[in-house]
Amino acid sequence: MLTYTNPVYEDYFADPFVWEYEGVYYAIGTGPAEAEGMVDEVAPVVGVDSTKLRVFPLLRSFDLVNWHFVDNALLRPDPALGDNFWAPEVAYCDRQFYLYYSVGHEDKNHQLRVAVSDHPVGPYQDTGKPLVDPQSCPFAIDPHPFRDDDGQWYLFHARDFLDTEGGVRAGTALVVDRLQEMTKLAGDEKVVLRARSDWQRFLANRLMYGEIFDWHTLEGPCVRKHEGRYYCFYSGGRWETENYGVDYGVADNVMGPYSDAGNETGPRVLRSVPGHVMGPGHNSIVFAPDDKIEYIVYHAWPKNMAARQMYLDKLIWTPDGPSCEGPTWTLQTLDAGKSE
């Protein structure tokens, strides 16, 4: 039986997205250079032209437990777009792989883009245009492609809202739109979830868009359909603090309306364990090798807060909704769900 101890990959690896293709697992995430906007600084070190640089570390595993670095996945687009590359995810459709990601300058002017490859490890080539107009939406991050049972694809992501009507909080929150093509949105965006609770606060008295806000954050959407209902997992709060964790909203229709009622006291799927694991979040979900047991893959800080690393733990479906056995930091057995 396979065993593991979190983190399952020792190097910096934030926003992990894991998928399986032809019996092999792949993981793509935000590396330290992408997160900190140091992509240009990396180029001289490796001795390549920054316009030919590849970004986003990509890993491979044959058992979901042992991971190895393969290469960086994305051929860098126009450097004028920015040096911060965040939260890549990959979708497979019609024999092509589509890499969705955001790029921008620090905490502003982030736009959603998509790149294409014939192979899961790339290289991925940017299509040359944003998915959402940066003029009308100056901050869009964390794209998550979701395929429904009928084959239709949707794109969930996070964007900023400044209104506070109806008890919602100003800040980053979640929306969804239908993908008319894998590289084009239909333009029928719907709000998925807005922040409502104190634990989702990112920062009080934050200067944003020329005003001061009590800023709240919902980000990192990940959608799973379970027994006919749509569960949108998300991360809330401030990513570098112990209040950050994973919760979910649920809906009967993929476009909503979604409700995350019941989370007023904190995230219900993953939350920090002080002294052991801090700030678990930005998850993806994948099946174990038997295609029966689901695992939630996420990043978290170890107790020394040295780097965000990749963790995985078993996802459990209960009559009250999804939950998780983690975050764990001791020896675990990979549950493949095999029957005798």
Short mmCIF file of N, CA, C and O in Angstrom, two decimals, residues 210-327:
data_model
loop_
_atom_site.label_atom_id
_atom_site.label_comp_id
_atom_site.label_asym_id
_atom_site.label_seq_id
_atom_site.Cartn_x
_atom_site.Cartn_y
_atom_site.Cartn_z
N GLY A 210 -8.71 53.67 -5.46
CA GLY A 210 -8.80 55.03 -4.99
C GLY A 210 -9.67 55.24 -3.77
O GLY A 210 -9.92 56.38 -3.36
N GLU A 211 -10.13 54.15 -3.14
CA GLU A 211 -10.97 54.23 -1.95
C GLU A 211 -10.45 53.26 -0.89
O GLU A 211 -9.66 52.36 -1.18
N ILE A 212 -10.92 53.44 0.34
CA ILE A 212 -10.57 52.55 1.45
C ILE A 212 -11.70 51.55 1.66
O ILE A 212 -12.87 51.94 1.82
N PHE A 213 -11.37 50.27 1.70
CA PHE A 213 -12.37 49.22 1.86
C PHE A 213 -11.96 48.25 2.97
O PHE A 213 -10.78 48.04 3.23
N ASP A 214 -12.96 47.65 3.59
CA ASP A 214 -12.76 46.46 4.41
C ASP A 214 -12.83 45.30 3.42
O ASP A 214 -13.90 44.81 3.08
N TRP A 215 -11.65 44.88 2.92
CA TRP A 215 -11.57 44.02 1.75
C TRP A 215 -11.67 42.55 2.12
O TRP A 215 -11.00 42.07 3.02
N HIS A 216 -12.53 41.82 1.40
CA HIS A 216 -12.72 40.38 1.61
C HIS A 216 -12.38 39.63 0.33
O HIS A 216 -12.47 40.18 -0.77
N THR A 217 -12.01 38.37 0.48
CA THR A 217 -11.55 37.61 -0.69
C THR A 217 -12.12 36.20 -0.72
O THR A 217 -12.02 35.44 0.25
N LEU A 218 -12.72 35.87 -1.87
CA LEU A 218 -13.05 34.49 -2.25
C LEU A 218 -12.29 34.23 -3.55
O LEU A 218 -12.39 35.02 -4.49
N GLU A 219 -11.57 33.12 -3.63
CA GLU A 219 -10.74 32.86 -4.81
C GLU A 219 -10.57 31.36 -4.99
O GLU A 219 -11.08 30.54 -4.22
N GLY A 220 -9.82 30.99 -6.04
CA GLY A 220 -9.49 29.59 -6.27
C GLY A 220 -10.69 28.67 -6.45
O GLY A 220 -10.74 27.61 -5.81
N PRO A 221 -11.65 28.99 -7.33
CA PRO A 221 -12.81 28.10 -7.48
C PRO A 221 -12.42 26.74 -8.05
O PRO A 221 -11.50 26.62 -8.87
N CYS A 222 -13.13 25.72 -7.61
CA CYS A 222 -12.96 24.35 -8.11
C CYS A 222 -14.32 23.67 -8.02
O CYS A 222 -14.87 23.55 -6.92
N VAL A 223 -14.88 23.25 -9.14
CA VAL A 223 -16.26 22.76 -9.18
C VAL A 223 -16.30 21.25 -9.36
O VAL A 223 -15.57 20.68 -10.18
N ARG A 224 -17.15 20.63 -8.56
CA ARG A 224 -17.39 19.19 -8.65
C ARG A 224 -18.90 18.95 -8.67
O ARG A 224 -19.64 19.53 -7.88
N LYS A 225 -19.35 18.08 -9.58
CA LYS A 225 -20.76 17.69 -9.61
C LYS A 225 -20.91 16.39 -8.84
O LYS A 225 -20.21 15.40 -9.13
N HIS A 226 -21.79 16.39 -7.85
CA HIS A 226 -21.97 15.22 -6.99
C HIS A 226 -23.45 15.00 -6.75
O HIS A 226 -24.16 15.89 -6.25
N GLU A 227 -23.92 13.82 -7.16
CA GLU A 227 -25.33 13.44 -7.00
C GLU A 227 -26.26 14.53 -7.52
O GLU A 227 -27.26 14.90 -6.88
N GLY A 228 -25.93 15.05 -8.71
CA GLY A 228 -26.80 15.98 -9.40
C GLY A 228 -26.69 17.43 -8.99
O GLY A 228 -27.36 18.29 -9.58
N ARG A 229 -25.86 17.72 -7.98
CA ARG A 229 -25.70 19.11 -7.53
C ARG A 229 -24.26 19.58 -7.81
O ARG A 229 -23.34 18.78 -7.87
N TYR A 230 -24.13 20.89 -7.94
CA TYR A 230 -22.83 21.49 -8.27
C TYR A 230 -22.23 22.10 -7.01
O TYR A 230 -22.86 22.94 -6.36
N TYR A 231 -21.03 21.68 -6.69
CA TYR A 231 -20.32 22.19 -5.51
C TYR A 231 -19.12 23.01 -5.98
O TYR A 231 -18.22 22.49 -6.64
N CYS A 232 -19.15 24.30 -5.66
CA CYS A 232 -18.04 25.18 -6.00
C CYS A 232 -17.18 25.38 -4.76
O CYS A 232 -17.53 26.15 -3.86
N PHE A 233 -16.07 24.65 -4.70
CA PHE A 233 -15.10 24.84 -3.63
C PHE A 233 -14.36 26.15 -3.88
O PHE A 233 -14.09 26.51 -5.03
N TYR A 234 -14.01 26.84 -2.82
CA TYR A 234 -13.24 28.07 -2.96
C TYR A 234 -12.40 28.30 -1.71
O TYR A 234 -12.63 27.69 -0.66
N SER A 235 -11.43 29.20 -1.83
CA SER A 235 -10.61 29.58 -0.69
C SER A 235 -10.97 31.00 -0.28
O SER A 235 -11.18 31.87 -1.13
N GLY A 236 -11.06 31.22 1.03
CA GLY A 236 -11.45 32.52 1.53
C GLY A 236 -10.48 33.06 2.56
O GLY A 236 -9.79 32.30 3.24
N GLY A 237 -10.41 34.40 2.67
CA GLY A 237 -9.55 35.03 3.65
C GLY A 237 -8.25 35.52 3.03
O GLY A 237 -8.18 35.80 1.83
N ARG A 238 -7.22 35.64 3.84
CA ARG A 238 -5.91 36.09 3.38
C ARG A 238 -4.96 34.91 3.28
O ARG A 238 -4.75 34.19 4.27
N TRP A 239 -4.37 34.70 2.14
CA TRP A 239 -3.63 33.48 1.81
C TRP A 239 -2.43 33.21 2.70
O TRP A 239 -1.95 32.09 2.78
N GLU A 240 -1.91 34.22 3.40
CA GLU A 240 -0.72 34.03 4.22
C GLU A 240 -1.02 34.05 5.71
O GLU A 240 -0.13 34.26 6.54
N THR A 241 -2.28 33.82 6.09
CA THR A 241 -2.66 33.84 7.50
C THR A 241 -3.44 32.57 7.85
O THR A 241 -3.90 31.84 6.97
N GLU A 242 -3.63 32.35 9.15
CA GLU A 242 -4.30 31.13 9.58
C GLU A 242 -5.81 31.16 9.35
O GLU A 242 -6.47 30.11 9.45
N ASN A 243 -6.40 32.31 9.02
CA ASN A 243 -7.84 32.34 8.76
C ASN A 243 -8.17 31.82 7.36
O ASN A 243 -9.33 31.58 7.04
N TYR A 244 -7.17 31.64 6.52
CA TYR A 244 -7.39 31.18 5.14
C TYR A 244 -7.76 29.71 5.14
O TYR A 244 -7.13 28.90 5.82
N GLY A 245 -8.79 29.35 4.37
CA GLY A 245 -9.19 27.96 4.31
C GLY A 245 -10.13 27.70 3.15
O GLY A 245 -10.45 28.61 2.37
N VAL A 246 -10.61 26.47 3.03
CA VAL A 246 -11.45 26.05 1.91
C VAL A 246 -12.87 25.80 2.37
O VAL A 246 -13.11 25.07 3.34
N ASP A 247 -13.81 26.41 1.67
CA ASP A 247 -15.23 26.21 1.90
C ASP A 247 -15.88 25.90 0.55
O ASP A 247 -15.18 25.66 -0.44
N TYR A 248 -17.20 25.92 0.49
CA TYR A 248 -17.88 25.60 -0.77
C TYR A 248 -19.27 26.25 -0.81
O TYR A 248 -19.87 26.55 0.22
N GLY A 249 -19.77 26.44 -2.02
CA GLY A 249 -21.16 26.79 -2.25
C GLY A 249 -21.80 25.70 -3.09
O GLY A 249 -21.10 24.97 -3.81
N VAL A 250 -23.10 25.58 -3.02
CA VAL A 250 -23.79 24.50 -3.72
C VAL A 250 -24.97 25.06 -4.51
O VAL A 250 -25.60 26.03 -4.10
N ALA A 251 -25.24 24.44 -5.68
CA ALA A 251 -26.32 24.90 -6.55
C ALA A 251 -26.93 23.71 -7.28
O ALA A 251 -26.31 22.66 -7.43
N ASP A 252 -28.15 23.92 -7.78
CA ASP A 252 -28.82 22.90 -8.58
C ASP A 252 -28.56 23.09 -10.06
O ASP A 252 -28.87 22.22 -10.87
N ASN A 253 -28.00 24.25 -10.43
CA ASN A 253 -27.68 24.56 -11.81
C ASN A 253 -26.25 25.06 -11.87
O ASN A 253 -25.81 25.79 -10.96
N VAL A 254 -25.52 24.73 -12.91
CA VAL A 254 -24.11 25.10 -12.99
C VAL A 254 -23.90 26.62 -12.98
O VAL A 254 -22.91 27.12 -12.46
N MET A 255 -24.88 27.37 -13.49
CA MET A 255 -24.77 28.82 -13.51
C MET A 255 -25.36 29.46 -12.25
O MET A 255 -25.38 30.68 -12.12
N GLY A 256 -25.80 28.64 -11.31
CA GLY A 256 -26.33 29.14 -10.06
C GLY A 256 -27.84 29.23 -10.04
O GLY A 256 -28.51 28.80 -10.97
N PRO A 257 -28.38 29.77 -8.92
CA PRO A 257 -27.67 30.44 -7.82
C PRO A 257 -27.01 29.46 -6.84
O PRO A 257 -27.51 28.37 -6.61
N TYR A 258 -25.86 29.89 -6.29
CA TYR A 258 -25.10 29.12 -5.32
C TYR A 258 -25.32 29.67 -3.91
O TYR A 258 -25.52 30.88 -3.74
N SER A 259 -25.25 28.79 -2.93
CA SER A 259 -25.34 29.21 -1.54
C SER A 259 -24.23 28.55 -0.73
O SER A 259 -24.00 27.34 -0.86
N ASP A 260 -23.54 29.35 0.10
CA ASP A 260 -22.55 28.80 1.03
C ASP A 260 -23.00 29.01 2.47
O ASP A 260 -22.18 29.12 3.38
N ALA A 261 -24.30 29.05 2.69
CA ALA A 261 -24.85 29.21 4.04
C ALA A 261 -24.36 28.08 4.93
O ALA A 261 -24.27 26.92 4.52
N GLY A 262 -24.04 28.42 6.17
CA GLY A 262 -23.55 27.44 7.13
C GLY A 262 -22.09 27.57 7.45
O GLY A 262 -21.56 26.83 8.29
N ASN A 263 -21.41 28.52 6.79
CA ASN A 263 -19.97 28.67 6.99
C ASN A 263 -19.62 29.90 7.82
O ASN A 263 -18.47 30.34 7.84
N GLU A 264 -20.59 30.44 8.54
CA GLU A 264 -20.38 31.72 9.21
C GLU A 264 -19.24 31.70 10.22
O GLU A 264 -18.62 32.74 10.48
N THR A 265 -18.93 30.56 10.77
CA THR A 265 -17.87 30.49 11.79
C THR A 265 -16.53 30.06 11.22
O THR A 265 -15.55 29.96 11.96
N GLY A 266 -16.46 29.82 9.90
CA GLY A 266 -15.19 29.45 9.32
C GLY A 266 -15.34 28.44 8.20
O GLY A 266 -16.42 27.87 7.99
N PRO A 267 -14.27 28.17 7.47
CA PRO A 267 -14.31 27.22 6.36
C PRO A 267 -14.59 25.80 6.83
O PRO A 267 -14.07 25.36 7.85
N ARG A 268 -15.40 25.08 6.06
CA ARG A 268 -15.88 23.77 6.49
C ARG A 268 -15.09 22.59 5.92
O ARG A 268 -15.25 21.46 6.40
N VAL A 269 -14.25 22.81 4.92
CA VAL A 269 -13.54 21.70 4.29
C VAL A 269 -12.10 21.61 4.79
O VAL A 269 -11.63 20.55 5.20
N LEU A 270 -11.37 22.71 4.74
CA LEU A 270 -9.99 22.75 5.21
C LEU A 270 -9.75 24.04 5.98
O LEU A 270 -10.18 25.12 5.54
N ARG A 271 -9.07 23.93 7.12
CA ARG A 271 -8.67 25.11 7.86
C ARG A 271 -7.34 24.84 8.56
O ARG A 271 -6.91 23.69 8.68
N SER A 272 -6.68 25.90 8.99
CA SER A 272 -5.36 25.78 9.59
C SER A 272 -5.39 24.94 10.86
O SER A 272 -6.39 24.91 11.58
N VAL A 273 -4.27 24.27 11.12
CA VAL A 273 -4.02 23.60 12.39
C VAL A 273 -2.79 24.28 12.98
O VAL A 273 -1.66 23.94 12.61
N PRO A 274 -2.98 25.29 13.84
CA PRO A 274 -1.83 26.07 14.34
C PRO A 274 -0.72 25.17 14.90
O PRO A 274 -0.98 24.20 15.59
N GLY A 275 0.50 25.51 14.52
CA GLY A 275 1.65 24.73 14.94
C GLY A 275 2.01 23.61 14.00
O GLY A 275 3.07 22.98 14.16
N HIS A 276 1.14 23.35 13.01
CA HIS A 276 1.41 22.24 12.09
C HIS A 276 1.23 22.66 10.62
O HIS A 276 2.15 22.52 9.82
N VAL A 277 0.03 23.12 10.26
CA VAL A 277 -0.27 23.48 8.88
C VAL A 277 -1.03 24.79 8.87
O VAL A 277 -2.03 24.94 9.58
N MET A 278 -0.56 25.73 8.05
CA MET A 278 -1.18 27.05 8.00
C MET A 278 -1.72 27.35 6.61
O MET A 278 -1.10 26.99 5.59
N GLY A 279 -2.87 28.02 6.57
CA GLY A 279 -3.41 28.55 5.33
C GLY A 279 -3.64 27.56 4.22
O GLY A 279 -3.23 27.80 3.08
N PRO A 280 -4.31 26.41 4.47
CA PRO A 280 -4.57 25.47 3.38
C PRO A 280 -5.57 26.07 2.40
O PRO A 280 -6.57 26.67 2.80
N GLY A 281 -5.29 25.93 1.09
CA GLY A 281 -6.21 26.53 0.14
C GLY A 281 -5.86 26.28 -1.31
O GLY A 281 -4.93 25.56 -1.64
N HIS A 282 -6.65 26.91 -2.15
CA HIS A 282 -6.58 26.85 -3.61
C HIS A 282 -6.45 25.40 -4.08
O HIS A 282 -5.41 24.96 -4.57
N ASN A 283 -7.54 24.70 -3.98
CA ASN A 283 -7.53 23.26 -4.21
C ASN A 283 -7.95 22.86 -5.61
O ASN A 283 -8.61 23.61 -6.34
N SER A 284 -7.58 21.65 -5.97
CA SER A 284 -8.17 20.93 -7.09
C SER A 284 -8.58 19.56 -6.55
O SER A 284 -8.24 19.20 -5.42
N ILE A 285 -9.33 18.81 -7.34
CA ILE A 285 -9.83 17.51 -6.89
C ILE A 285 -9.54 16.48 -7.97
O ILE A 285 -9.75 16.73 -9.16
N VAL A 286 -9.08 15.30 -7.56
CA VAL A 286 -8.71 14.26 -8.52
C VAL A 286 -9.04 12.90 -7.92
O VAL A 286 -9.06 12.74 -6.69
N PHE A 287 -9.30 11.94 -8.78
CA PHE A 287 -9.55 10.58 -8.32
C PHE A 287 -8.25 9.84 -8.09
O PHE A 287 -7.27 10.03 -8.82
N ALA A 288 -8.24 8.95 -7.09
CA ALA A 288 -7.12 8.04 -6.87
C ALA A 288 -7.03 7.08 -8.05
O ALA A 288 -7.93 7.03 -8.90
N PRO A 289 -5.96 6.29 -8.14
CA PRO A 289 -5.78 5.41 -9.30
C PRO A 289 -6.92 4.46 -9.59
O PRO A 289 -7.04 3.97 -10.72
N ASP A 290 -7.77 4.17 -8.63
CA ASP A 290 -8.88 3.26 -8.89
C ASP A 290 -10.10 3.95 -9.48
O ASP A 290 -11.10 3.30 -9.80
N ASP A 291 -10.06 5.29 -9.62
CA ASP A 291 -11.17 6.09 -10.16
C ASP A 291 -12.41 6.05 -9.27
O ASP A 291 -13.53 6.26 -9.75
N LYS A 292 -12.24 5.80 -7.98
CA LYS A 292 -13.38 5.76 -7.06
C LYS A 292 -13.24 6.75 -5.91
O LYS A 292 -14.20 7.43 -5.56
N ILE A 293 -12.08 6.80 -5.31
CA ILE A 293 -11.85 7.66 -4.16
C ILE A 293 -11.30 9.01 -4.62
O ILE A 293 -10.37 9.08 -5.42
N GLU A 294 -11.91 10.09 -4.11
CA GLU A 294 -11.48 11.43 -4.50
C GLU A 294 -10.50 12.00 -3.47
O GLU A 294 -10.66 11.79 -2.27
N TYR A 295 -9.52 12.72 -4.01
CA TYR A 295 -8.56 13.42 -3.15
C TYR A 295 -8.57 14.90 -3.48
O TYR A 295 -8.72 15.30 -4.64
N ILE A 296 -8.45 15.71 -2.44
CA ILE A 296 -8.35 17.14 -2.60
C ILE A 296 -6.87 17.50 -2.53
O ILE A 296 -6.16 17.09 -1.61
N VAL A 297 -6.40 18.21 -3.53
CA VAL A 297 -5.01 18.64 -3.61
C VAL A 297 -4.98 20.14 -3.38
O VAL A 297 -5.76 20.88 -3.99
N TYR A 298 -4.10 20.61 -2.52
CA TYR A 298 -4.11 22.02 -2.14
C TYR A 298 -2.72 22.45 -1.73
O TYR A 298 -1.81 21.63 -1.57
N HIS A 299 -2.54 23.75 -1.58
CA HIS A 299 -1.27 24.22 -1.04
C HIS A 299 -1.47 24.63 0.42
O HIS A 299 -2.57 24.95 0.85
N ALA A 300 -0.38 24.61 1.15
CA ALA A 300 -0.41 25.04 2.55
C ALA A 300 1.00 25.42 2.96
O ALA A 300 1.99 25.07 2.30
N TRP A 301 1.08 26.16 4.06
CA TRP A 301 2.36 26.53 4.64
C TRP A 301 2.74 25.54 5.74
O TRP A 301 1.87 25.19 6.56
N PRO A 302 3.98 25.11 5.80
CA PRO A 302 4.42 24.36 6.99
C PRO A 302 4.52 25.32 8.18
O PRO A 302 4.35 26.54 8.02
N LYS A 303 4.81 24.79 9.33
CA LYS A 303 4.78 25.63 10.54
C LYS A 303 5.83 26.74 10.52
O LYS A 303 5.64 27.77 11.18
N ASN A 304 6.92 26.57 9.74
CA ASN A 304 7.92 27.64 9.68
C ASN A 304 7.59 28.69 8.61
O ASN A 304 8.35 29.64 8.42
N MET A 305 6.48 28.51 7.88
CA MET A 305 6.00 29.45 6.87
C MET A 305 7.06 29.73 5.80
O MET A 305 7.15 30.83 5.25
N ALA A 306 7.86 28.72 5.45
CA ALA A 306 8.95 28.92 4.50
C ALA A 306 8.45 29.02 3.06
O ALA A 306 8.98 29.79 2.27
N ALA A 307 7.45 28.23 2.70
CA ALA A 307 6.98 28.22 1.32
C ALA A 307 5.64 27.50 1.25
O ALA A 307 5.37 26.58 2.02
N ARG A 308 4.82 27.90 0.29
CA ARG A 308 3.60 27.15 0.03
C ARG A 308 3.97 25.88 -0.74
O ARG A 308 4.68 25.92 -1.73
N GLN A 309 3.48 24.74 -0.23
CA GLN A 309 3.82 23.44 -0.81
C GLN A 309 2.56 22.64 -1.10
O GLN A 309 1.47 22.97 -0.63
N MET A 310 2.70 21.56 -1.88
CA MET A 310 1.56 20.78 -2.32
C MET A 310 1.24 19.67 -1.31
O MET A 310 2.09 18.86 -0.96
N TYR A 311 -0.03 19.65 -0.88
CA TYR A 311 -0.56 18.65 0.05
C TYR A 311 -1.71 17.91 -0.64
O TYR A 311 -2.33 18.41 -1.57
N LEU A 312 -2.02 16.72 -0.14
CA LEU A 312 -3.23 16.03 -0.59
C LEU A 312 -3.83 15.24 0.57
O LEU A 312 -3.12 14.74 1.44
N ASP A 313 -5.16 15.19 0.58
CA ASP A 313 -5.89 14.44 1.59
C ASP A 313 -7.21 13.95 1.00
O ASP A 313 -7.71 14.50 0.01
N LYS A 314 -7.76 12.92 1.62
CA LYS A 314 -8.99 12.30 1.13
C LYS A 314 -10.18 13.22 1.29
O LYS A 314 -10.37 13.84 2.34
N LEU A 315 -10.98 13.32 0.22
CA LEU A 315 -12.22 14.09 0.25
C LEU A 315 -13.37 13.15 0.61
O LEU A 315 -13.46 12.04 0.06
N ILE A 316 -14.20 13.58 1.51
CA ILE A 316 -15.29 12.74 2.00
C ILE A 316 -16.62 13.44 1.73
O ILE A 316 -16.80 14.62 2.04
N TRP A 317 -17.57 12.69 1.14
CA TRP A 317 -18.91 13.23 0.91
C TRP A 317 -19.86 12.71 1.99
O TRP A 317 -19.99 11.51 2.19
N THR A 318 -20.47 13.63 2.70
CA THR A 318 -21.41 13.29 3.77
C THR A 318 -22.79 13.83 3.41
O THR A 318 -22.92 14.65 2.49
N PRO A 319 -23.84 13.41 4.12
CA PRO A 319 -25.17 13.98 3.86
C PRO A 319 -25.23 15.50 4.05
O PRO A 319 -26.10 16.17 3.49
N ASP A 320 -24.30 16.04 4.84
CA ASP A 320 -24.27 17.48 5.08
C ASP A 320 -23.38 18.24 4.11
O ASP A 320 -23.30 19.47 4.17
N GLY A 321 -22.69 17.50 3.20
CA GLY A 321 -21.81 18.16 2.25
C GLY A 321 -20.41 17.60 2.30
O GLY A 321 -20.12 16.66 3.06
N PRO A 322 -19.50 18.14 1.52
CA PRO A 322 -18.12 17.63 1.46
C PRO A 322 -17.31 18.01 2.69
O PRO A 322 -17.50 19.09 3.27
N SER A 323 -16.40 17.14 3.07
CA SER A 323 -15.46 17.43 4.15
C SER A 323 -14.13 16.76 3.80
O SER A 323 -14.01 16.10 2.77
N CYS A 324 -13.15 16.93 4.66
CA CYS A 324 -11.82 16.41 4.36
C CYS A 324 -11.17 15.90 5.63
O CYS A 324 -11.40 16.44 6.72
N GLU A 325 -10.35 14.87 5.50
CA GLU A 325 -9.62 14.34 6.65
C GLU A 325 -8.43 15.22 7.03
O GLU A 325 -7.79 14.99 8.04
N GLY A 326 -8.11 16.18 6.20
CA GLY A 326 -6.95 17.03 6.45
C GLY A 326 -7.31 18.38 7.03
O GLY A 326 -8.47 18.62 7.37
N PRO A 327 -6.30 19.23 7.10
CA PRO A 327 -4.96 18.96 6.60
C PRO A 327 -4.19 18.00 7.51
O PRO A 327 -4.29 18.08 8.73
#
